[in-house]
Coordinates of C-alpha atoms in Angstrom, one line a residue:
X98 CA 135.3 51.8 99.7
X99 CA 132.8 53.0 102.0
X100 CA 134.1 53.1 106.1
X101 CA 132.4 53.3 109.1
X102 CA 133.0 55.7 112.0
X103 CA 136.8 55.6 112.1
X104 CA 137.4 54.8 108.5
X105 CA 136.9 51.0 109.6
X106 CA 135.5 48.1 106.8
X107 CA 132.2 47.0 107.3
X108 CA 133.1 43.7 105.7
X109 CA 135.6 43.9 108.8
X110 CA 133.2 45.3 111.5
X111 CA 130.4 42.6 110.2
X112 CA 133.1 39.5 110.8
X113 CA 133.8 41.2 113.8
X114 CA 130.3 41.2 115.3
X115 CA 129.5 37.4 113.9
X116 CA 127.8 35.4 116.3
X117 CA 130.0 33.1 118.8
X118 CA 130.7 29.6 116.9
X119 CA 128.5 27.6 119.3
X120 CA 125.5 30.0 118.7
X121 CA 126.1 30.3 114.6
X122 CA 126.8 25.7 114.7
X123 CA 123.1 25.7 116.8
X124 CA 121.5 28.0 114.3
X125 CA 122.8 25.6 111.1
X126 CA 121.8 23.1 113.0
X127 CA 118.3 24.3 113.1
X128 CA 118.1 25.7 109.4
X129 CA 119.6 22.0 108.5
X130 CA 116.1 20.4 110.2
X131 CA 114.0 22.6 108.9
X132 CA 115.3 22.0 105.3
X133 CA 114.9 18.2 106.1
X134 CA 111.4 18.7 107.1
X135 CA 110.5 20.7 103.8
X136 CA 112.9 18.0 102.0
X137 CA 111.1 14.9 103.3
X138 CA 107.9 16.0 102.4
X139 CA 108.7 16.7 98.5
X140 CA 109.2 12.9 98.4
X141 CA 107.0 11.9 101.3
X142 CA 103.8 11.2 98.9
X143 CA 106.0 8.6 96.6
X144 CA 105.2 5.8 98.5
X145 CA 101.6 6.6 99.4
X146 CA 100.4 7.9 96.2
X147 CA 98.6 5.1 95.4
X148 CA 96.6 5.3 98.9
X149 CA 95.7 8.6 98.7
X150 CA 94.3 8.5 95.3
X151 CA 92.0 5.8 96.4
X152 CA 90.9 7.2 99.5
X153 CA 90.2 10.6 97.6
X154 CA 87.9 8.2 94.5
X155 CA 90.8 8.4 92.0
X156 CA 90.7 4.4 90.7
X157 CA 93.9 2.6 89.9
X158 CA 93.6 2.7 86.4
X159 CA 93.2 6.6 86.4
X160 CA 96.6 7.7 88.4
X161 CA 96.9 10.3 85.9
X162 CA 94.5 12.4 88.2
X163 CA 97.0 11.7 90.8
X164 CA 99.9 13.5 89.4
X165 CA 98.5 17.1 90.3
X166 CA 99.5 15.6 94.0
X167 CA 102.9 15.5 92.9
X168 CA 103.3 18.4 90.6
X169 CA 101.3 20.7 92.9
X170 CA 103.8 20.9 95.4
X171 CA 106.9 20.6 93.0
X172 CA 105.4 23.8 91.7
X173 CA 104.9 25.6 94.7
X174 CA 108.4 24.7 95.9
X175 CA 110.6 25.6 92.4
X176 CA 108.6 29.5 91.9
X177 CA 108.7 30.1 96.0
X178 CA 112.7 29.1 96.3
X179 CA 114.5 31.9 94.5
X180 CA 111.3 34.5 95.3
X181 CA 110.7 34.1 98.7
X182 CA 114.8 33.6 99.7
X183 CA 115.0 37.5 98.3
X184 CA 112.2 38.5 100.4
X185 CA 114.0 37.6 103.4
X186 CA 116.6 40.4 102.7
X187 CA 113.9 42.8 103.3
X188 CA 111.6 41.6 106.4
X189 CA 114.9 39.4 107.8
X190 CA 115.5 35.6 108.1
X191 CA 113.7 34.7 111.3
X192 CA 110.3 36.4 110.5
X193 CA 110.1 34.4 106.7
X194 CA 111.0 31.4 108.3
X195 CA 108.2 32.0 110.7
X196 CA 106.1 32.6 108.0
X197 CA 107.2 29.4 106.0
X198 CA 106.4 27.1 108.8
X199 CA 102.9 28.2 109.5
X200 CA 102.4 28.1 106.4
X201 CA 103.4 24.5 106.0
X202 CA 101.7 23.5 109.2
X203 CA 98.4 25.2 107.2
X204 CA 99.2 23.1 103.9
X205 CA 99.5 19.9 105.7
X206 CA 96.5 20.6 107.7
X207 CA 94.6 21.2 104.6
X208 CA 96.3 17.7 103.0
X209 CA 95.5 15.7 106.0
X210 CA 91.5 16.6 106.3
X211 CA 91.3 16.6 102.0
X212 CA 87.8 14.6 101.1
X213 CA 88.8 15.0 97.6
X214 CA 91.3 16.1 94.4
X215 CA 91.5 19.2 94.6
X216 CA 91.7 19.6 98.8
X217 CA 94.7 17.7 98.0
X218 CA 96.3 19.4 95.3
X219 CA 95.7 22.9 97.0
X220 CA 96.9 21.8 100.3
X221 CA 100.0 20.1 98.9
X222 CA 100.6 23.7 96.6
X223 CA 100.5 26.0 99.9
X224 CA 103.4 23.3 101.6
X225 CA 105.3 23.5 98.1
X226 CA 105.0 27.2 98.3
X227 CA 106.5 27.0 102.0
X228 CA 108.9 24.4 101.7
X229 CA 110.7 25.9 98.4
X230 CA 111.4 29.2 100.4
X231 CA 113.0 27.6 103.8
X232 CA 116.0 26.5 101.2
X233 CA 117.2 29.7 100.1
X234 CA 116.5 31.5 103.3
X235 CA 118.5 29.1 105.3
X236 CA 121.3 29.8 103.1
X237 CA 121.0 33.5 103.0
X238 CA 121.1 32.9 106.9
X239 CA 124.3 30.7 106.3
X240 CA 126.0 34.0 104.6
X241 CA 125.0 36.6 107.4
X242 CA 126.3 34.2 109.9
X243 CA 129.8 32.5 108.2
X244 CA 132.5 34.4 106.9
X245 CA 133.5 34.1 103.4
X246 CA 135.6 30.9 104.2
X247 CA 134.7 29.1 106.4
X248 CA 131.0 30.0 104.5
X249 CA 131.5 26.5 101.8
X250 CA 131.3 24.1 104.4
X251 CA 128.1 25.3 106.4
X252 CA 126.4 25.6 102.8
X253 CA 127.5 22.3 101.8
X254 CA 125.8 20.8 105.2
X255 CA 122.5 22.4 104.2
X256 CA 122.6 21.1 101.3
X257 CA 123.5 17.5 102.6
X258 CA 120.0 18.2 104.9
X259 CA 118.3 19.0 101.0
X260 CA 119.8 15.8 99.8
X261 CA 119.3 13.4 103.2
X262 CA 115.0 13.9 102.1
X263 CA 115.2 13.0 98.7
X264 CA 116.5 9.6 100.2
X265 CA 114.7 9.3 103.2
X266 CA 111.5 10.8 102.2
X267 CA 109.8 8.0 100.7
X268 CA 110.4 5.5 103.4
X269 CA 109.7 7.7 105.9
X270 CA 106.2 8.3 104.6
X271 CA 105.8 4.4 104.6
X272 CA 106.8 4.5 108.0
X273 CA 104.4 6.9 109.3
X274 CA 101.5 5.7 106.8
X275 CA 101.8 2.2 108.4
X276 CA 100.4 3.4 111.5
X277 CA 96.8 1.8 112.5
X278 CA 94.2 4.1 111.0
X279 CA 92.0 5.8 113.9
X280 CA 89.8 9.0 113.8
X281 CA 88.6 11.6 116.6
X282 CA 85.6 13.5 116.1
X283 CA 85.1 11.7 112.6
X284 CA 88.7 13.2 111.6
X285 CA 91.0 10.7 110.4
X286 CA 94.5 10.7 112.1
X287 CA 96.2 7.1 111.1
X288 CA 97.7 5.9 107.8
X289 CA 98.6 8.7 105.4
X290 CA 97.1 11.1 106.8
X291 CA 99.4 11.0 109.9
X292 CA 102.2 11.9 107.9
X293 CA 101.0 15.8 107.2
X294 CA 99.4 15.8 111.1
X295 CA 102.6 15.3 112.2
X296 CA 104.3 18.1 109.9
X297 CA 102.2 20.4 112.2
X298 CA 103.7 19.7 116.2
X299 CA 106.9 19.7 114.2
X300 CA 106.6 23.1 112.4
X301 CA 105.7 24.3 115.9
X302 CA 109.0 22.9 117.6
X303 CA 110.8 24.4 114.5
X304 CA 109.3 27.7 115.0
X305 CA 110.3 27.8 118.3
X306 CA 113.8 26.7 117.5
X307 CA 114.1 29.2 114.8
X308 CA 112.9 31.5 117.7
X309 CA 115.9 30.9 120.3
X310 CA 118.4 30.0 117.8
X311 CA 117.8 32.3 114.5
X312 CA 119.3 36.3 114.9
X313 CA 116.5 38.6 114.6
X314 CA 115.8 40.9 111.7
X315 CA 118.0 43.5 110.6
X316 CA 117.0 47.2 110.1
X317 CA 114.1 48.4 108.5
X318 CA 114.1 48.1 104.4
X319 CA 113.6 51.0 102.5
X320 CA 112.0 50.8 98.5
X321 CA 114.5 51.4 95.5
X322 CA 113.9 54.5 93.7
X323 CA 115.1 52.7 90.3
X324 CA 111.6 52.0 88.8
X325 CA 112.2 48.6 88.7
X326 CA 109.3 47.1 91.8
X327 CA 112.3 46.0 93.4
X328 CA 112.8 46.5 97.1
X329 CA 116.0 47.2 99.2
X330 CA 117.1 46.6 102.5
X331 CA 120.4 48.7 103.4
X332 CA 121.5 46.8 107.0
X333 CA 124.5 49.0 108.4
X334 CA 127.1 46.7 107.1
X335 CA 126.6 47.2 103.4
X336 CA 124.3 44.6 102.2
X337 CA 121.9 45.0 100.1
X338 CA 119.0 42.8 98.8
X339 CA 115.9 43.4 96.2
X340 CA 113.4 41.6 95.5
X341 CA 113.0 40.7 91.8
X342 CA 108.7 40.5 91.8
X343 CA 108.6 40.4 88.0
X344 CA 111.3 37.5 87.5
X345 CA 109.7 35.5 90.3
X346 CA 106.0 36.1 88.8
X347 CA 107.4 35.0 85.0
X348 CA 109.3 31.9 86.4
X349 CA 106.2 31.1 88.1
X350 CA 103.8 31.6 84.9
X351 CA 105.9 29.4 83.0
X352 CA 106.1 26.5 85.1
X353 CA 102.4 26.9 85.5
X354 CA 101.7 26.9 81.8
X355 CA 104.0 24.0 81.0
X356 CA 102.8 21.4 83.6
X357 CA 98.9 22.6 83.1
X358 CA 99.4 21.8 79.3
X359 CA 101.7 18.4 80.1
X360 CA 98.3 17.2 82.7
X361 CA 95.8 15.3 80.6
X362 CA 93.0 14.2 83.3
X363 CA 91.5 11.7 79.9
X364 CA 94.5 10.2 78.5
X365 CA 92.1 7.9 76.0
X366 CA 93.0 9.5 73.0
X367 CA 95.5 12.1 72.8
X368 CA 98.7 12.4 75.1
X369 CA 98.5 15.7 75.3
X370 CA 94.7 17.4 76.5
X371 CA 93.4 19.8 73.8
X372 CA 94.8 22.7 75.5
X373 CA 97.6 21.0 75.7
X374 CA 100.0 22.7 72.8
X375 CA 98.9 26.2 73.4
X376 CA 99.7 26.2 77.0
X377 CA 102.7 24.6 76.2
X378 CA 103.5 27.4 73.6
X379 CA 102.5 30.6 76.5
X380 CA 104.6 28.4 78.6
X381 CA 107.8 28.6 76.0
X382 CA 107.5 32.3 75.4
X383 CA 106.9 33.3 79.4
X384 CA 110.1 31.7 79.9
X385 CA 111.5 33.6 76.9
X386 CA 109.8 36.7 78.3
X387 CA 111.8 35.7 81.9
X388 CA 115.5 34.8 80.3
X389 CA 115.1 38.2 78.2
X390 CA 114.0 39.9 81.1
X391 CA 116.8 38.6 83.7
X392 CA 119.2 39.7 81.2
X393 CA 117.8 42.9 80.7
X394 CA 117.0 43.6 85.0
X395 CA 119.2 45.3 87.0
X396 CA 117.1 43.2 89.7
X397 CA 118.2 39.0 88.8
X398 CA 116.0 36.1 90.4
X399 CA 119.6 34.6 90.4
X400 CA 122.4 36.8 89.8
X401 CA 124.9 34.5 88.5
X402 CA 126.5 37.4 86.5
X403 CA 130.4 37.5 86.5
X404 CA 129.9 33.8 85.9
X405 CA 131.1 31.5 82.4
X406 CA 127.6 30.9 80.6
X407 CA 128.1 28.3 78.8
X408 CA 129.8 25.9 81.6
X409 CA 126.8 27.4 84.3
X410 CA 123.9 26.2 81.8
X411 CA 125.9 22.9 80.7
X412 CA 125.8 22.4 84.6
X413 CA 122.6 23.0 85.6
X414 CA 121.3 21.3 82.3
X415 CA 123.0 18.3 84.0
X416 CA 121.0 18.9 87.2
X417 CA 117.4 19.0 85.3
X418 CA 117.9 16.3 83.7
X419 CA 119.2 14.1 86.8
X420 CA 116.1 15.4 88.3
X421 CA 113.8 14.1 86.0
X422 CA 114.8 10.8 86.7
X423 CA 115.0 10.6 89.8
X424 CA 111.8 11.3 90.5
X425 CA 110.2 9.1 87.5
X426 CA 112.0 6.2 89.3
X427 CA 110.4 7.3 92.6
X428 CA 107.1 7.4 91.6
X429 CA 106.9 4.8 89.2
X430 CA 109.2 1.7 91.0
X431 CA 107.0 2.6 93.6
X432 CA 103.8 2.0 91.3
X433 CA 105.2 -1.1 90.1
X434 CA 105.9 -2.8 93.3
X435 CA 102.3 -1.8 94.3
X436 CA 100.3 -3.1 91.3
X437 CA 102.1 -5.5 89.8
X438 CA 103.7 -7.5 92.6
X439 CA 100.4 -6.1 94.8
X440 CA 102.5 -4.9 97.9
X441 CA 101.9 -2.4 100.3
X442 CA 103.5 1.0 100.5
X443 CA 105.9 0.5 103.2
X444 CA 106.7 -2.9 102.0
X445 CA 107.1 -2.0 98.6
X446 CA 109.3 1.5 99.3
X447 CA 111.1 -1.6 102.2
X448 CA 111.7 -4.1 99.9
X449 CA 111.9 -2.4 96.4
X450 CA 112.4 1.4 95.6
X451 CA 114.7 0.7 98.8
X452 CA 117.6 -0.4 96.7
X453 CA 117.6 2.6 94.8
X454 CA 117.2 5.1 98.0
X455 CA 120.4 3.0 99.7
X456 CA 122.4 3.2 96.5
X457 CA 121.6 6.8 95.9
X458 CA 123.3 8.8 98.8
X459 CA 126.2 5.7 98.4
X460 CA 127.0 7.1 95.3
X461 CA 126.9 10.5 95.5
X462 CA 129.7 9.7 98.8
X463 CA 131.6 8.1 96.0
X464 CA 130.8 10.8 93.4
X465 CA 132.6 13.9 95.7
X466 CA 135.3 11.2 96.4
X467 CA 135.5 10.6 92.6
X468 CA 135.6 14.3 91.9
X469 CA 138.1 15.1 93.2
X470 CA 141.0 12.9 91.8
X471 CA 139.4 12.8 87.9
X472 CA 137.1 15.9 88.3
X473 CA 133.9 17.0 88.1
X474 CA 132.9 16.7 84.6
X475 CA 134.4 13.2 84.1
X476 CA 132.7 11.8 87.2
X477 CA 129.3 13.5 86.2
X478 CA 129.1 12.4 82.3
X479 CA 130.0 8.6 83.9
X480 CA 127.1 8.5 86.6
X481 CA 124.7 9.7 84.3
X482 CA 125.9 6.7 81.7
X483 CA 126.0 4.4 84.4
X484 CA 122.2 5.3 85.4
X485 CA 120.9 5.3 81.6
X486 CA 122.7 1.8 81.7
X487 CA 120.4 1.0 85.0
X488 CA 116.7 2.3 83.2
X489 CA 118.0 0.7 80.1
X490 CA 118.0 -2.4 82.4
X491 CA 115.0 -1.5 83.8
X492 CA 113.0 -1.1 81.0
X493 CA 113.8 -5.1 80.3
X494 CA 112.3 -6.5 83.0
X495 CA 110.1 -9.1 82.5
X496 CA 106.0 -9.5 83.2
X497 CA 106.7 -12.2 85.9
X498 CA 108.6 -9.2 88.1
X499 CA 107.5 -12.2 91.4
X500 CA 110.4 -14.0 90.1
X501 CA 112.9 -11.5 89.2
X502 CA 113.3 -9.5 92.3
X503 CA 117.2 -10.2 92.5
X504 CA 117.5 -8.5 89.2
X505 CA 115.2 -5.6 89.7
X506 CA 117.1 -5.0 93.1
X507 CA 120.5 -5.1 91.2
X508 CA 119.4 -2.6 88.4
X509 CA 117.8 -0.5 90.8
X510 CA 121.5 -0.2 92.7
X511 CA 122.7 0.3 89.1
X512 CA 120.3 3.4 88.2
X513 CA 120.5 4.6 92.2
X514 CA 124.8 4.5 92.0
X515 CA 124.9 6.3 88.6
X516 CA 122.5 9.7 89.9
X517 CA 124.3 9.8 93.1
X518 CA 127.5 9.7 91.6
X519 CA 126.4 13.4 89.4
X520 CA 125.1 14.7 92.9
X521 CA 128.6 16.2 94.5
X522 CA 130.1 17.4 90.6
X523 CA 127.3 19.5 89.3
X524 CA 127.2 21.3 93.1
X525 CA 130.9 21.6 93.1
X526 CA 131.3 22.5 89.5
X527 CA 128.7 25.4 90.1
X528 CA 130.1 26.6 93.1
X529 CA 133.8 26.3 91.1
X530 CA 132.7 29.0 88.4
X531 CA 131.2 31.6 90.5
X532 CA 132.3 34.2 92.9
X533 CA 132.6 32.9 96.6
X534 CA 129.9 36.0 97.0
X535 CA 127.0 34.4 94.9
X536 CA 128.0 30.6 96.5
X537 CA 124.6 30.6 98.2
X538 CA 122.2 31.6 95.4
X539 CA 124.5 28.8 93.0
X540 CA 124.2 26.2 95.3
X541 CA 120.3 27.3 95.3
X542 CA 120.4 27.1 91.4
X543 CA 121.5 23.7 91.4
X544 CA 118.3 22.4 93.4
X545 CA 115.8 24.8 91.6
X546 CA 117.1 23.2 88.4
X547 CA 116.7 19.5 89.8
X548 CA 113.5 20.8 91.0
X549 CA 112.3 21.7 87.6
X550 CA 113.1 18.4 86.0
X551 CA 111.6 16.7 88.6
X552 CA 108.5 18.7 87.9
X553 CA 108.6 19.1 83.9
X554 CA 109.9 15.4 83.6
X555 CA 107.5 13.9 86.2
X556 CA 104.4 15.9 84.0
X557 CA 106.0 15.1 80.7
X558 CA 107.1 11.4 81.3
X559 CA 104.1 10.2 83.1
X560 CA 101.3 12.2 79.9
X561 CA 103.2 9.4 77.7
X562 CA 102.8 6.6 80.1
X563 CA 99.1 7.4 81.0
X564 CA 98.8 7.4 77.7
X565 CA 100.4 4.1 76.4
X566 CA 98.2 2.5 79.3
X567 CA 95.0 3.8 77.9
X568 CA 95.5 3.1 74.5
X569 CA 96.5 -0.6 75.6
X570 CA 93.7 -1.0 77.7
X571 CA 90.7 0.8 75.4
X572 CA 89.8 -2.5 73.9
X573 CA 89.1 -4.1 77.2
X574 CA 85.9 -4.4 78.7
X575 CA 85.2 -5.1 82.6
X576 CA 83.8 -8.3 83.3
X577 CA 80.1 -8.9 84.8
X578 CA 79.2 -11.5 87.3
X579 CA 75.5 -11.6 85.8
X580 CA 73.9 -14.2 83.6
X581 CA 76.7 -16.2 84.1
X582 CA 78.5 -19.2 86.1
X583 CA 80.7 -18.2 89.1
X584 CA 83.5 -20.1 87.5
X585 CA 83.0 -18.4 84.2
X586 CA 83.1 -14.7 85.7
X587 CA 86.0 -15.5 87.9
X588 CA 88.2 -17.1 84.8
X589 CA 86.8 -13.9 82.5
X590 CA 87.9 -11.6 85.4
X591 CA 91.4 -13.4 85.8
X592 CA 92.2 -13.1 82.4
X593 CA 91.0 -9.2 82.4
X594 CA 92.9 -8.3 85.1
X595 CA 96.3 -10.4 83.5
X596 CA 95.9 -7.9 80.9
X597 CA 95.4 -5.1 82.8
X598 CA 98.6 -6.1 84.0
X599 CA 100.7 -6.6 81.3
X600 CA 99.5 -3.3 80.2
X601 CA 100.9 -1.6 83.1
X602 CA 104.3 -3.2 82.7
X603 CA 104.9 -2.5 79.5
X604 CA 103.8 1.3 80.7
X605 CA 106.3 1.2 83.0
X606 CA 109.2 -0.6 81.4
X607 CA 108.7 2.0 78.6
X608 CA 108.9 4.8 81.0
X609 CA 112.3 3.7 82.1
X610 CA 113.2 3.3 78.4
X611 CA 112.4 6.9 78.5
X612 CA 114.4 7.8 81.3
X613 CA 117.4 5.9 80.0
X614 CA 117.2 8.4 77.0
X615 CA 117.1 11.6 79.4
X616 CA 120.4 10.3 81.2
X617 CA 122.1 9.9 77.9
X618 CA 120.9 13.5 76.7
X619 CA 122.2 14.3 80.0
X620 CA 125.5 13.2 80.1
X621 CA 126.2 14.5 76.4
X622 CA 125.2 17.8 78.4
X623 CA 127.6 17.0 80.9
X624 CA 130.4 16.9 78.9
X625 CA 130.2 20.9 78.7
X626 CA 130.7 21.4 82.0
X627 CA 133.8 23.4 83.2
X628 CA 136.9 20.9 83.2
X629 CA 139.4 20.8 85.9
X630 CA 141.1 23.7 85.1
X631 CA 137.8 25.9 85.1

């Protein structure tokens, strides 16, 4: 064992020189707000989608070309978390964090002023980039700062501040979108727009929180001589980090390929583009060429070694999939309170995806309740059936939605309870199977795998809706007010756009069919995570 000085342990001598518990309770408390802040505005654009797209000339009946909104920064945020939380070993915690929030405040700047797609989509990539990274770091903080036991709890609160935006995310963009649109020097600052202008006095705050409250960096880094790219930071107490560059770049390719061949911008014919399969395939072997290269590094993206395989994967497998529905439901409730029973965003993310937000964070209470008298597994494999019950329910609700809002508020409690309730197992269960060392890049494992579902089922789910919605509208053709009677046109365009909408539902109530397929695959996963006695 190495000793300092006077043959003392530096695990010893670094508990020893731990920050006071007021200072190290301030400094969660400030990496808990900045995770909200990054958290929030994953799900911030779910309720305003649909106002953005028009404002930037994306019709209604084209949303496909409003996905890249949502996937953009889901992107961003899954390659940057596991990348970016390494980098932080070698230039420190307080300078990445720095870094992270400027370069928010830049993303949401870009988003705000965007005249068009792509503005958008890059301005929303450089926040995902940011946002992913304050995750990790935070909890890397949380391990310089907390001993080993009292270390669960403060991660566990981070990660309540990860959860907390997933549920108040989209109502608080329909909060902040409802304000009165104005402009100043021809730049718009009301509606949706005032939700990424405000991202930037608060990154500013957070900066200077981060400032006061955050330790400062540690010594110097030095580069490992092992010919692997990584790079090592040796801080007088016997930590050491690296940086895995080429595990980061081949997660990051992967995702890439997969949701660029998933996007089809003319869904008319195909649902898939006709690049579509072979970026799929590139995508399939660069994350075969990752896997077989973080088994091979001595450098892991996520060193989970020392861990049960099989029970880790069956886990996070769990995780993905729960994901993916959760933020199919998001989007798409949202779309069908919007279109089909023509409300606005804040009314309909009020009034409808509401239910589901409430029920959400109820159930995962109950699920870490649950767990812990039948265990995790159990309590996991029955939220995810009681969900795929909910989107089974879903995916029967009828055309005249006007007059079925108690049942679409009930089924949306049921599909809200059953995700929450898999919440609190799957972060438990991982945290159960590895070493109280690697607790902080687990419990950041758990969220990049939600991540990805959300981003792989969000692109995969919504290229079959799109889809379906073209193929049942390609026969239609818009009516024309000339050459004929007012009374004509107006019964023509009634009975257009009453097709039009029984298009979109049966898009929609097929998505949820689809989604009540992914919880069953889910919990049939589930059932391999480790048992009780794990």
């Amino acid at each position: 064992m190495t000793t300092g000085p006077a043959g003392e342990d530096p695990a010893v001598r670094s508990d020893e020189n731990r920050p006071a518990k007021a200072a190290r309770r301030v400094a969660l408390g400030v990496g808990g707000a900045v995770v909200l802040l990054a958290a929030l505005d994953a799900y911030v654009v779910v309720t305003v989608l649909i106002d953005i797209a028009e404002d930037v000339g994306i019709p209604v009946n084209r949303l496909e070309r409003a996905t890249p909104v949502v996937t953009g920064f889901l992107l961003g945020y899954v390659a940057a978390m596991p990348l970016l939380g390494r980098l932080s070993d070698r230039y420190g915690r307080r300078p990445l964090i720095h870094a992270c929030l400027a370069a928010f405040a830049l993303g949401s700047v870009l988003t705000a002023l965007a005249a068009g797609e792509a503005m958008v989509v890059a301005g929303r990539t450089v926040q995902g980039v940011a946002g992913g990274a304050l995750l990790p770091i935070t909890m890397a903080l949380i391990a310089d700062l907390w001993g080993e036991r009292e270390r669960p709890m403060a991660l566990g609160a981070v990660g309540a501040a990860q959860e907390l935006g997933s549920a108040l995310g989209p109502l608080y963009g329909g909060l902040l979108a409802a304000l009165p649109r104005t402009s100043f020097l021809g730049v718009e600052l009301g509606g949706w727009h005032a939700i990424f202008w405000i991202n930037v006095p608060l990154a500013a705050l957070a900066a200077v929180a981060v400032h006061r409250c955050v330790p400062p960096p540690s010594p110097p880094a030095v580069r490992a001589a092992d010919g692997t790219g990584a790079v090592e930071r040796a801080d007088g107490t016997g930590t050491v980090g690296r940086v895995d560059g080429t595990g980061g770049a081949l997660l990051a390719l992967a995702l890439a390929l997969l949701v660029a061949g998933l996007y089809n911008p003319d869904p008319a014919k195909a649902v898939l583009p006709s690049w579509g399969l072979p970026l799929i395939a590139a995508g399939l072997l660069a994350g075969a060429a990752f896997v077989r290269w973080e088994i091979r590094s001595p450098v892991r993206l996520l060193d989970l070694s020392g861990t049960r395989k099989g029970p880790l994967l069956a886990t996070l497998g769990a995780s993905f999939l729960t994901g993916a529905a959760l933020l199919v439901t998001m989007v798409f409730v949202q779309f069908t309170a919007q279109t089909l029973l023509e409300m606005e965003a804040l009314e309909a993310a009020a009034q409808v995806l509401g239910w589901f937000l409430i029920a959400l964070p109820v159930g995962a209470v109950a699920g870490g309740l649950l767990a812990r008298r039948l265990g995790d597994r159990s309590v996991a494999v029955t939220g995810l059936l009681v969900a795929a019950t909910g989107y089974a329910l879903m995916s029967r609700w009828p055309l005249d939605l006007a007059g079925a809002r108690p049942q679409m508020s009930a089924d949306l409690v049921v599909a809200g309870l059953g995700l929450g309730l898999v919440i609190a197992p799957v972060s438990a269960a991982v945290l159960r199977v590895t070493p109280a060392a690697q607790h902080g890049v687990a419990s950041a494992a758990v969220v990049v795998a939600r991540m990805m579902g959300m981003l792989i089922g969000i692109a995969g789910v919504s290229a079959w809706g799109f889809y379906r919605f073209q193929s049942l509208t390609a026969h239609l053709d818009t009516p024309l007010p000339f050459g004929v009677d007012p009374a004509v046109y107006a019964r023509r365009m009634a009975d257009y756009l009453a097709r039009v909408d029984a298009a979109l539902h049966l898009e929609y109530t097929e998505m949820f069919l689809v989604t009540a397929v992914l919880c069953l695959i889910g919990a049939v996963v589930a059932l391999f995570m480790p048992g009780r006695g794990a």
